[in-house]
Amino acid sequence: MADKVPSEFDVVVIGTGLPESIVAAACSRSGQSVLHVDSRSYYGGNWASFSFSGLLSWIKEYQEESDGDEWAAWQELLLEAEEGVALRKKDQTIQHVEVIRYASQDSDEHVEEVGAVQKNPAPVTSASSNDPPDSTGTACSDTSELTAPLNEPETSQEVPDVDVTLGNESHGGDTDCTESPLEQEKAENVPVGEAVVDVPKKNRITYSQIVKEGRRFNIDLTSKLLYSRGLLIDLLIKSSVSRYAEFKNVTRILGYREGTVLQVPCSRADVFNSKQLTMVEKRMLMKFLTFCLDYEQQPEDYKAYEECPFSEYLKTQKLTPSLQHFVLHSIAMTSEGCTGTLDGLRETQNFLRCLGRYGNTPFLFPLYGQGELPQCFCRMCAVFGGTYCLSHAVQCLVVDKESGKCKAIIDHFGQRISAKYFIVEDSYLTEKTCSDVAYRQMSRAVLITDRSVLKAESDQQISILTVPPVEPGSAAVRVIELCSSTMTCMKGTYLVHLTCPSSKKTAREDLESVVQKLFTPYAEAELENEEVEKPNLLWALYFNMRDSSGINRDSYNDLPSNVYVCSGPDCFLGNKNAVQQAETLFRHILPNEEFCPPPPNPEDIVFDGDGMQPEVPAPKPEAAEDVTSQGDAEEHSEE
Amino acid sequence: MRRPLPVSEGESAGGGQLAQELLPGARMDEDVLTTLKILIIGESGVGKSSLLLRFTDDTFDPELAATIGVDFKVKTISVDGNKAKLAIWDTAGQERFRTLTPSYYRGAQGVILVYDVTRRDTFVKLDNWLNELETYCTRNDIVKMLVGNKIDKEYREVDRNEGLKFARKHSMLFIEASAKTCDGVQCAFEELVEKIIQTPGLWESENQNKGVRLSHREESHGGACGGYCSML
Ligand SMILES: Nc1nc2c(ncn2[C@@H]2O[C@H](COP(=O)(O)OP(=O)(O)O)[C@@H](O)[C@H]2O)c(=O)[nH]1
Ligand SMILES: [Mg+2]
């Protein structure tokens, strides 16, 4: 149905990252009419997860030359008493994208990801021609020239095996912009219905298999975990958004010391069962961790060190060097010299408090990837009436000259959509608006490997590993290794995410030394022809992502007072920043409303006079429990 | 300001992959064989929400689209002597601009694909829906039921044979129905569930990749704080 977007809302949210999605859900939940748009064809922005082919499309998008960053037409659409604040046409937050393929192509030249193949090509309508073959979302219709489809990167099949720096690749003119001829052509070569590939016993996974099983991958652009007592978990539970997601416990905390990967015991049981620790060390660690659990009670123990780095403080405690190392890097998850004693104690306490709520480590990971989380909040927003449009770009904000307030947006069709409040993700703002903003960068690597960095009885492990910096003072590298039961990679492979704040020019320069410490490139492994200790590297992606967190509102130029900015993902492990931002914005917009209360019991909703405007009564905190019991009680049993 | 009316029941209505023991009320349903996640997809306005509410609540509201955002409904049905608890998910209107979240599709065992027999465009778009299903569904053996809705209306653009042919071509079950008159509605859901139960490996809990579901209840395995608190 060629529906037209309504032209009036209470709140317009631009960008579908986690903070924007939480605000959208909160506003919608409080009865505001919400329009939530994203110029991209998928949910999540830099918080998204992709299938393998989806990720290849994403990579290709960032290697394409910018076709001008300015919108042309909006000026003419302004009235006398208005001015416009332009928004960005093309995202600039991702840089230095490099792909390296290690696994060999096998003889089967025509493998194509099953999910990406259009087995029954739809008649070319405006909607279908704009649907990217496999991004994590589908496009809005009628957007022909603004959203060129992300075609399957044909390059992936033909380039030489090693060192493909996609940024330098040239592009042939054979990429049609309205259809994917490649897709249709290849479809004929694919046996219909074939889907599951048996992974060869000898762990010889080929690139073709990765492509073919590409749908099994959900590769996060941003790699984070949820603290089991963190703000995000609390919000998910309180708002009942948790019903839209499932999680896995992180099973292991790993440490890296003297060239080897070790498991760090953290729960009481772990400490007692540890084979690495001596009896004396076990007692030392237990004693220290028990103290950290409520260190505030014994200020005399750390008062003198408040001004010192945490690492110095640890030296004064009865801990062996290896215990100090693990407390610093794997429990407090901080680096030498970077964190003060108080912060270190607080982080350690937080870690311990989160232990045991859902499992043996303090962390949870969402099944199907971090990219599920923004989508869950978007669904909540939609359930309460929010309107969703992807592939829907916004040209400018319309500002009323007299009041200085934003009154509308003009979208890519030139349609004017008015609202009272506007929430814009940082990456949509132009250089003009952000000229005084100093952004930091993050370095990211995504690896597909064939084995875990630390062998264990079960091969289904989810691990977090902190690799300390080589040079003191620089940042540690956070490594999160996911197994196939997290639904983020194919059977027989592991998906490994590396993250650190950027210090060198490119992500590859920042991270490659750590990658080399932990993994062996596939080709070399073949040469050595012996049981290699380290896991093999099948495929690697490096990129830099802009860290727009922590920017003061005043740093942006000419921001109307009813326009609020959300940042992209930050470098931290948890999601605290996203939740705090969303709650702060929500309180500005609706100071008297509760933030994401539990959904009401359907039976409590009362219609007023004309039957068209149901009033949702103020939900009581305990309502969520009622929903459960009543919902269950009311099931009709048909017999 | 329009206040939509949300409808959802049950705290955890995932799919079969959700651990029975974590399901609130699971104790009461000891005789329930399995919990299934069923999706309803199709173009906006074809009657997806109406079919859902007709099936679960036996209601029909001609003004439905204007007021209600449906989340999901839970209903237990009995097929061939087996009780199955269905969590039936609606699109929450996100299909309107073709922006259903991929996460909507996760872990579903069955899908009801709806078109409107009075609107050919909704029939033509079925290919797109199958494509999206293929892309985001986590399993290859998901059971599909094609429903041609609104057969109570006199006017028609898609005749029964066309629907049947399309369903055959794509190995789907097929039925024509009317959410208004109740025709075929019960049958659509029952046959879908029957087929799911007959499909080995699709619903048995040992085949599901169990995840943790968060709820208001405190789960604690071995106490909070990794056992440290208990020392104090
Ligand atoms: N005559 C008739 N109208 C129907 C039937 N099913 C739904 N409708 C109407 O079609 C409109 C759209 O229905 P809705 O369930 O909201 O469609 P959805 O967008 O697919 O969820 C509403 O006005 C319904 O009352 C049906 O079987 N017969
Ligand atoms: Mg509906």
mmCIF file of N, CA and C in Angstrom, chain A residues 289-353:
data_model
loop_
_atom_site.group_PDB
_atom_site.id
_atom_site.type_symbol
_atom_site.label_atom_id
_atom_site.label_comp_id
_atom_site.label_asym_id
_atom_site.label_seq_id
_atom_site.Cartn_x
_atom_site.Cartn_y
_atom_site.Cartn_z
ATOM 1 N N LEU A 289 38.547 -9.540 47.161
ATOM 2 C CA LEU A 289 37.258 -9.351 46.483
ATOM 3 C C LEU A 289 36.127 -9.156 47.489
ATOM 4 N N THR A 290 36.218 -9.872 48.589
ATOM 5 C CA THR A 290 35.193 -9.698 49.618
ATOM 6 C C THR A 290 35.239 -8.274 50.171
ATOM 7 N N PHE A 291 36.429 -7.764 50.336
ATOM 8 C CA PHE A 291 36.573 -6.365 50.765
ATOM 9 C C PHE A 291 35.951 -5.420 49.735
ATOM 10 N N CYS A 292 36.205 -5.660 48.445
ATOM 11 C CA CYS A 292 35.714 -4.759 47.395
ATOM 12 C C CYS A 292 34.196 -4.697 47.352
ATOM 13 N N LEU A 293 33.577 -5.788 47.734
ATOM 14 C CA LEU A 293 32.121 -5.862 47.659
ATOM 15 C C LEU A 293 31.457 -4.725 48.422
ATOM 16 N N ASP A 294 32.014 -4.356 49.577
ATOM 17 C CA ASP A 294 31.561 -3.097 50.176
ATOM 18 C C ASP A 294 32.733 -2.342 50.784
ATOM 19 N N TYR A 295 33.571 -1.921 49.862
ATOM 20 C CA TYR A 295 34.774 -1.185 50.247
ATOM 21 C C TYR A 295 34.450 0.103 50.968
ATOM 22 N N GLU A 296 33.273 0.666 50.706
ATOM 23 C CA GLU A 296 32.921 1.946 51.329
ATOM 24 C C GLU A 296 32.925 1.845 52.845
ATOM 25 N N GLN A 297 32.685 0.638 53.356
ATOM 26 C CA GLN A 297 32.625 0.442 54.803
ATOM 27 C C GLN A 297 33.995 0.585 55.466
ATOM 28 N N GLN A 298 35.048 0.426 54.666
ATOM 29 C CA GLN A 298 36.392 0.481 55.255
ATOM 30 C C GLN A 298 37.255 1.525 54.557
ATOM 31 N N PRO A 299 36.867 2.801 54.666
ATOM 32 C CA PRO A 299 37.604 3.838 53.927
ATOM 33 C C PRO A 299 39.077 3.903 54.328
ATOM 34 N N GLU A 300 39.385 3.511 55.568
ATOM 35 C CA GLU A 300 40.786 3.604 56.018
ATOM 36 C C GLU A 300 41.709 2.743 55.153
ATOM 37 N N ASP A 301 41.125 1.706 54.506
ATOM 38 C CA ASP A 301 41.932 0.811 53.677
ATOM 39 C C ASP A 301 42.453 1.465 52.403
ATOM 40 N N TYR A 302 41.737 2.466 51.887
ATOM 41 C CA TYR A 302 42.139 3.011 50.582
ATOM 42 C C TYR A 302 42.255 4.539 50.576
ATOM 43 N N LYS A 303 41.850 5.171 51.679
ATOM 44 C CA LYS A 303 41.851 6.644 51.746
ATOM 45 C C LYS A 303 43.162 7.250 51.216
ATOM 46 N N ALA A 304 44.269 6.706 51.686
ATOM 47 C CA ALA A 304 45.568 7.276 51.352
ATOM 48 C C ALA A 304 45.895 7.152 49.858
ATOM 49 N N TYR A 305 45.179 6.278 49.164
ATOM 50 C CA TYR A 305 45.518 6.018 47.763
ATOM 51 C C TYR A 305 44.521 6.628 46.792
ATOM 52 N N GLU A 306 43.563 7.387 47.314
ATOM 53 C CA GLU A 306 42.500 7.916 46.465
ATOM 54 C C GLU A 306 43.026 8.653 45.240
ATOM 55 N N GLU A 307 44.158 9.324 45.417
ATOM 56 C CA GLU A 307 44.701 10.116 44.312
ATOM 57 C C GLU A 307 45.573 9.271 43.373
ATOM 58 N N CYS A 308 45.884 8.048 43.768
ATOM 59 C CA CYS A 308 46.800 7.201 42.982
ATOM 60 C C CYS A 308 46.050 6.392 41.937
ATOM 61 N N PRO A 309 46.797 5.904 40.943
ATOM 62 C CA PRO A 309 46.192 4.936 40.027
ATOM 63 C C PRO A 309 45.827 3.657 40.778
ATOM 64 N N PHE A 310 44.794 2.984 40.301
ATOM 65 C CA PHE A 310 44.323 1.739 40.910
ATOM 66 C C PHE A 310 45.443 0.698 40.926
ATOM 67 N N SER A 311 46.237 0.710 39.850
ATOM 68 C CA SER A 311 47.315 -0.286 39.757
ATOM 69 C C SER A 311 48.328 -0.115 40.904
ATOM 70 N N GLU A 312 48.586 1.147 41.300
ATOM 71 C CA GLU A 312 49.508 1.393 42.411
ATOM 72 C C GLU A 312 48.901 0.896 43.719
ATOM 73 N N TYR A 313 47.627 1.173 43.877
ATOM 74 C CA TYR A 313 46.924 0.733 45.081
ATOM 75 C C TYR A 313 46.977 -0.793 45.208
ATOM 76 N N LEU A 314 46.766 -1.480 44.074
ATOM 77 C CA LEU A 314 46.756 -2.945 44.108
ATOM 78 C C LEU A 314 48.099 -3.501 44.594
ATOM 79 N N LYS A 315 49.163 -2.774 44.256
ATOM 80 C CA LYS A 315 50.490 -3.239 44.681
ATOM 81 C C LYS A 315 50.636 -3.253 46.196
ATOM 82 N N THR A 316 49.861 -2.388 46.853
ATOM 83 C CA THR A 316 49.974 -2.305 48.304
ATOM 84 C C THR A 316 49.129 -3.368 49.000
ATOM 85 N N GLN A 317 48.260 -4.015 48.223
ATOM 86 C CA GLN A 317 47.417 -5.056 48.802
ATOM 87 C C GLN A 317 48.172 -6.379 48.793
ATOM 88 N N LYS A 318 47.708 -7.278 49.617
ATOM 89 C CA LYS A 318 48.380 -8.582 49.638
ATOM 90 C C LYS A 318 47.933 -9.393 48.437
ATOM 91 N N LEU A 319 48.526 -9.091 47.283
ATOM 92 C CA LEU A 319 48.179 -9.797 46.047
ATOM 93 C C LEU A 319 49.459 -10.076 45.263
ATOM 94 N N THR A 320 49.555 -11.257 44.694
ATOM 95 C CA THR A 320 50.715 -11.562 43.853
ATOM 96 C C THR A 320 50.594 -10.778 42.543
ATOM 97 N N PRO A 321 51.694 -10.602 41.806
ATOM 98 C CA PRO A 321 51.625 -9.841 40.553
ATOM 99 C C PRO A 321 50.558 -10.381 39.584
ATOM 100 N N SER A 322 50.411 -11.696 39.492
ATOM 101 C CA SER A 322 49.429 -12.194 38.542
ATOM 102 C C SER A 322 48.010 -11.889 39.019
ATOM 103 N N LEU A 323 47.786 -11.920 40.336
ATOM 104 C CA LEU A 323 46.460 -11.556 40.834
ATOM 105 C C LEU A 323 46.186 -10.070 40.589
ATOM 106 N N GLN A 324 47.199 -9.248 40.816
ATOM 107 C CA GLN A 324 47.045 -7.809 40.539
ATOM 108 C C GLN A 324 46.645 -7.596 39.085
ATOM 109 N N HIS A 325 47.344 -8.311 38.216
ATOM 110 C CA HIS A 325 47.089 -8.196 36.782
ATOM 111 C C HIS A 325 45.625 -8.530 36.472
ATOM 112 N N PHE A 326 45.132 -9.632 37.010
ATOM 113 C CA PHE A 326 43.768 -10.055 36.681
ATOM 114 C C PHE A 326 42.716 -9.138 37.283
ATOM 115 N N VAL A 327 42.966 -8.667 38.496
ATOM 116 C CA VAL A 327 42.000 -7.746 39.096
ATOM 117 C C VAL A 327 41.929 -6.472 38.254
ATOM 118 N N LEU A 328 43.097 -5.986 37.864
ATOM 119 C CA LEU A 328 43.153 -4.730 37.115
ATOM 120 C C LEU A 328 42.498 -4.860 35.730
ATOM 121 N N HIS A 329 42.916 -5.866 34.971
ATOM 122 C CA HIS A 329 42.487 -5.939 33.577
ATOM 123 C C HIS A 329 41.202 -6.720 33.372
ATOM 124 N N SER A 330 41.006 -7.769 34.124
ATOM 125 C CA SER A 330 39.897 -8.658 33.804
ATOM 126 C C SER A 330 38.698 -8.460 34.708
ATOM 127 N N ILE A 331 38.882 -7.879 35.868
ATOM 128 C CA ILE A 331 37.743 -7.670 36.760
ATOM 129 C C ILE A 331 37.344 -6.197 36.771
ATOM 130 N N ALA A 332 38.271 -5.318 37.124
ATOM 131 C CA ALA A 332 37.953 -3.890 37.046
ATOM 132 C C ALA A 332 37.917 -3.445 35.582
ATOM 133 N N MET A 333 38.545 -4.208 34.696
ATOM 134 C CA MET A 333 38.608 -3.932 33.264
ATOM 135 C C MET A 333 39.116 -2.536 32.976
ATOM 136 N N THR A 334 40.191 -2.197 33.635
ATOM 137 C CA THR A 334 40.805 -0.901 33.400
ATOM 138 C C THR A 334 42.247 -1.140 33.001
ATOM 139 N N SER A 335 42.944 -0.071 32.707
ATOM 140 C CA SER A 335 44.334 -0.218 32.295
ATOM 141 C C SER A 335 45.253 0.473 33.283
ATOM 142 N N GLU A 336 46.498 0.062 33.212
ATOM 143 C CA GLU A 336 47.553 0.661 34.026
ATOM 144 C C GLU A 336 47.481 2.184 33.957
ATOM 145 N N GLY A 337 47.536 2.826 35.104
ATOM 146 C CA GLY A 337 47.675 4.268 35.095
ATOM 147 C C GLY A 337 46.450 5.050 34.649
ATOM 148 N N CYS A 338 45.479 4.395 33.996
ATOM 149 C CA CYS A 338 44.348 5.139 33.426
ATOM 150 C C CYS A 338 43.251 5.395 34.444
ATOM 151 N N THR A 339 43.185 4.582 35.490
ATOM 152 C CA THR A 339 42.053 4.647 36.384
ATOM 153 C C THR A 339 42.521 4.894 37.808
ATOM 154 N N GLY A 340 41.820 5.780 38.467
ATOM 155 C CA GLY A 340 42.145 6.049 39.866
ATOM 156 C C GLY A 340 41.655 4.929 40.762
ATOM 157 N N THR A 341 42.128 4.941 42.001
ATOM 158 C CA THR A 341 41.775 3.881 42.944
ATOM 159 C C THR A 341 40.265 3.798 43.186
ATOM 160 N N LEU A 342 39.627 4.954 43.351
ATOM 161 C CA LEU A 342 38.192 4.919 43.638
ATOM 162 C C LEU A 342 37.406 4.309 42.493
ATOM 163 N N ASP A 343 37.759 4.727 41.254
ATOM 164 C CA ASP A 343 37.065 4.165 40.090
ATOM 165 C C ASP A 343 37.312 2.669 39.992
ATOM 166 N N GLY A 344 38.540 2.278 40.241
ATOM 167 C CA GLY A 344 38.898 0.863 40.173
ATOM 168 C C GLY A 344 38.107 0.040 41.176
ATOM 169 N N LEU A 345 37.986 0.563 42.399
ATOM 170 C CA LEU A 345 37.215 -0.145 43.424
ATOM 171 C C LEU A 345 35.743 -0.210 43.039
ATOM 172 N N ARG A 346 35.249 0.896 42.500
ATOM 173 C CA ARG A 346 33.840 0.929 42.115
ATOM 174 C C ARG A 346 33.576 -0.084 40.994
ATOM 175 N N GLU A 347 34.470 -0.126 40.004
ATOM 176 C CA GLU A 347 34.300 -1.070 38.900
ATOM 177 C C GLU A 347 34.360 -2.515 39.394
ATOM 178 N N THR A 348 35.292 -2.771 40.311
ATOM 179 C CA THR A 348 35.412 -4.127 40.850
ATOM 180 C C THR A 348 34.145 -4.508 41.605
ATOM 181 N N GLN A 349 33.646 -3.573 42.383
ATOM 182 C CA GLN A 349 32.416 -3.821 43.125
ATOM 183 C C GLN A 349 31.240 -4.094 42.173
ATOM 184 N N ASN A 350 31.160 -3.272 41.122
ATOM 185 C CA ASN A 350 30.091 -3.445 40.152
ATOM 186 C C ASN A 350 30.161 -4.834 39.515
ATOM 187 N N PHE A 351 31.355 -5.227 39.151
ATOM 188 C CA PHE A 351 31.575 -6.547 38.571
ATOM 189 C C PHE A 351 31.062 -7.639 39.524
ATOM 190 N N LEU A 352 31.443 -7.524 40.778
ATOM 191 C CA LEU A 352 31.077 -8.568 41.744
ATOM 192 C C LEU A 352 29.577 -8.591 41.999
ATOM 193 N N ARG A 353 28.979 -7.414 42.040
ATOM 194 C CA ARG A 353 27.531 -7.352 42.294
ATOM 195 C C ARG A 353 26.736 -7.955 41.153
#
